[in-house]
């Protein structure tokens, strides 16, 4: 399914609608260039799941955990930004295996290509593309 977003609010709405299809244990990877809407999408998804704290890109820390207070199967949102991962050791030291696919955790991964082929678990893929200065194509795929 491909949708077009013309502003951050539309991106957040697409994310909120998508969040209704998710359950604990799901892994979602976000692919796209810098500034294509990945973090805005995560913000909309988190808001729709009831995350109270502000959601920012964890580019410099690698991973951020958010409490989901009232979802029936998702208790934690694990937001991973692998952009700065330099080696498989970075993946291991981040402890990603503890989170990916855990039954009460929703894992969202920006820059999954930096995981060095280690993501062998089933996941959903969302691709973001700049259409022009104000529009983004958002394509949601299942893998």
Tab-separated table of C-alpha atoms in Angstrom:
chain	number	residue	atom	x	y	z
A	1	UNK	CA	0.000	0.000	0.000
A	2	UNK	CA	1.463	3.369	-1.035
A	3	UNK	CA	0.258	6.687	0.322
A	4	UNK	CA	1.364	10.263	-0.236
A	5	UNK	CA	2.001	12.630	2.647
A	6	UNK	CA	2.192	16.383	2.105
A	7	UNK	CA	3.117	17.404	5.645
A	8	UNK	CA	4.149	15.998	9.036
A	9	UNK	CA	0.550	15.770	10.270
A	10	UNK	CA	-0.402	13.566	7.311
A	11	UNK	CA	2.642	11.365	7.963
A	12	UNK	CA	1.586	11.015	11.600
A	13	UNK	CA	-1.967	10.110	10.523
A	14	UNK	CA	-0.661	7.383	8.209
A	15	UNK	CA	1.418	6.081	11.119
A	16	UNK	CA	-1.560	6.163	13.492
A	17	UNK	CA	-3.649	4.163	11.039
A	18	UNK	CA	-0.787	1.666	10.592
A	19	UNK	CA	-0.370	1.318	14.369
A	20	UNK	CA	-3.818	-0.293	14.543
A	21	UNK	CA	-2.403	-3.330	12.696
A	22	UNK	CA	0.473	-3.912	15.127
A	23	UNK	CA	0.901	-6.232	18.095
A	24	UNK	CA	3.603	-7.104	20.587
A	25	UNK	CA	6.537	-8.882	18.958
A	26	UNK	CA	6.229	-7.028	15.661
A	27	UNK	CA	9.325	-5.563	14.028
A	28	UNK	CA	9.013	-2.670	11.597
A	29	UNK	CA	11.931	-1.388	9.534
A	30	UNK	CA	11.943	2.101	8.047
A	31	UNK	CA	13.960	2.761	4.900
A	32	UNK	CA	14.525	6.126	3.284
A	33	UNK	CA	16.882	9.043	2.856
A	34	UNK	CA	17.568	11.619	5.539
A	35	UNK	CA	14.595	13.918	5.971
A	36	UNK	CA	12.132	11.570	4.278
A	37	UNK	CA	9.794	11.307	7.289
A	38	UNK	CA	10.970	8.241	9.222
A	39	UNK	CA	11.179	9.864	12.646
A	40	UNK	CA	7.954	11.804	12.086
A	41	UNK	CA	6.288	8.466	11.297
A	42	UNK	CA	7.606	6.992	14.568
A	43	UNK	CA	6.299	10.032	16.446
A	44	UNK	CA	2.809	9.531	15.017
A	45	UNK	CA	2.898	5.823	15.742
A	46	UNK	CA	4.053	6.418	19.325
A	47	UNK	CA	1.396	9.079	19.934
A	48	UNK	CA	-1.335	6.760	18.687
A	49	UNK	CA	-0.113	4.006	21.023
A	50	UNK	CA	-0.258	6.356	24.017
A	51	UNK	CA	3.406	7.262	24.523
A	52	UNK	CA	3.385	10.346	26.735
A	53	UNK	CA	7.002	11.447	26.441
A	54	UNK	CA	8.423	13.252	23.401
A	55	UNK	CA	9.820	10.940	20.715
A	56	UNK	CA	13.069	12.041	19.107
A	57	UNK	CA	15.522	10.309	16.832
A	58	UNK	CA	17.937	8.165	18.862
A	59	UNK	CA	20.693	8.709	16.265
A	60	UNK	CA	23.408	9.428	18.816
A	61	UNK	CA	22.368	6.874	21.445
A	62	UNK	CA	21.247	4.102	19.085
A	63	UNK	CA	18.087	3.067	20.923
A	64	UNK	CA	15.308	4.570	23.004
A	65	UNK	CA	12.583	2.719	24.942
A	66	UNK	CA	9.097	4.130	25.531
A	67	UNK	CA	6.407	2.806	27.846
A	68	UNK	CA	3.047	1.908	26.242
A	69	UNK	CA	0.589	2.161	29.140
A	70	UNK	CA	-2.667	0.742	27.800
A	71	UNK	CA	-2.169	-1.398	24.689
A	72	UNK	CA	-3.343	-5.020	25.103
A	73	UNK	CA	-0.148	-6.612	23.741
A	74	UNK	CA	2.486	-3.859	23.326
A	75	UNK	CA	4.039	-2.686	26.598
A	76	UNK	CA	7.223	-1.102	25.199
A	77	UNK	CA	8.153	0.698	22.003
A	78	UNK	CA	11.808	0.086	21.146
A	79	UNK	CA	12.960	2.785	18.693
A	80	UNK	CA	16.306	1.896	17.125
A	81	UNK	CA	18.317	4.185	14.874
A	82	UNK	CA	21.152	2.113	13.428
A	83	UNK	CA	22.570	4.947	11.308
A	84	UNK	CA	25.773	5.188	13.341
A	85	UNK	CA	26.367	1.458	13.799
A	86	UNK	CA	29.846	0.773	12.423
A	87	UNK	CA	30.153	-2.975	12.915
A	88	UNK	CA	28.364	-6.084	14.074
A	89	UNK	CA	29.880	-5.378	17.508
A	90	UNK	CA	27.750	-2.227	17.735
A	91	UNK	CA	24.659	-4.339	17.090
A	92	UNK	CA	25.668	-6.874	19.735
A	93	UNK	CA	26.641	-4.282	22.351
A	94	UNK	CA	23.314	-2.484	21.875
A	95	UNK	CA	21.619	-5.701	23.037
A	96	UNK	CA	19.141	-5.754	20.170
A	97	UNK	CA	18.459	-9.478	20.549
A	98	UNK	CA	16.806	-8.746	23.896
A	99	UNK	CA	14.186	-6.599	22.189
A	100	UNK	CA	13.640	-7.780	18.618
A	101	UNK	CA	10.597	-10.027	18.495
A	102	UNK	CA	9.984	-10.033	22.267
A	103	UNK	CA	6.286	-10.741	22.790
A	104	UNK	CA	5.382	-7.434	24.466
A	105	UNK	CA	7.737	-5.136	22.535
A	106	UNK	CA	7.177	-3.298	19.272
A	107	UNK	CA	10.551	-2.688	17.592
A	108	UNK	CA	10.926	0.111	15.049
A	109	UNK	CA	14.272	0.271	13.237
A	110	UNK	CA	15.513	3.219	11.210
A	111	UNK	CA	18.462	2.504	8.866
A	112	UNK	CA	18.098	-1.313	9.030
A	113	UNK	CA	20.814	-1.767	6.395
A	114	UNK	CA	23.304	-0.887	9.157
A	115	UNK	CA	22.430	-4.122	10.986
A	116	UNK	CA	24.862	-5.952	8.702
A	117	UNK	CA	22.378	-8.617	7.610
A	118	UNK	CA	21.567	-9.616	11.190
A	119	UNK	CA	17.810	-9.019	10.962
A	120	UNK	CA	16.640	-12.522	10.168
A	121	UNK	CA	13.275	-12.239	11.926
A	122	UNK	CA	9.987	-11.569	10.115
A	123	UNK	CA	9.304	-7.882	9.805
A	124	UNK	CA	7.258	-5.245	8.057
A	125	UNK	CA	9.036	-2.740	5.828
A	126	UNK	CA	8.049	0.851	5.226
A	127	UNK	CA	9.849	2.788	2.503
A	128	UNK	CA	9.932	6.578	2.386
A	129	UNK	CA	10.722	8.524	-0.770
A	130	UNK	CA	10.902	12.235	-1.487
A	131	UNK	CA	8.372	12.946	-4.215
A	132	UNK	CA	9.105	16.671	-4.220
A	133	UNK	CA	9.893	19.359	-1.626
A	134	UNK	CA	6.596	18.942	0.189
A	135	UNK	CA	5.463	15.401	-0.618
A	136	UNK	CA	6.650	11.990	0.500
A	137	UNK	CA	5.637	8.575	-0.776
A	138	UNK	CA	5.158	6.090	2.051
A	139	UNK	CA	4.945	2.444	0.989
A	140	UNK	CA	3.978	-0.158	3.596
A	141	UNK	CA	5.041	-3.732	2.827
A	142	UNK	CA	4.857	-7.032	4.699
A	143	UNK	CA	7.792	-9.409	4.535
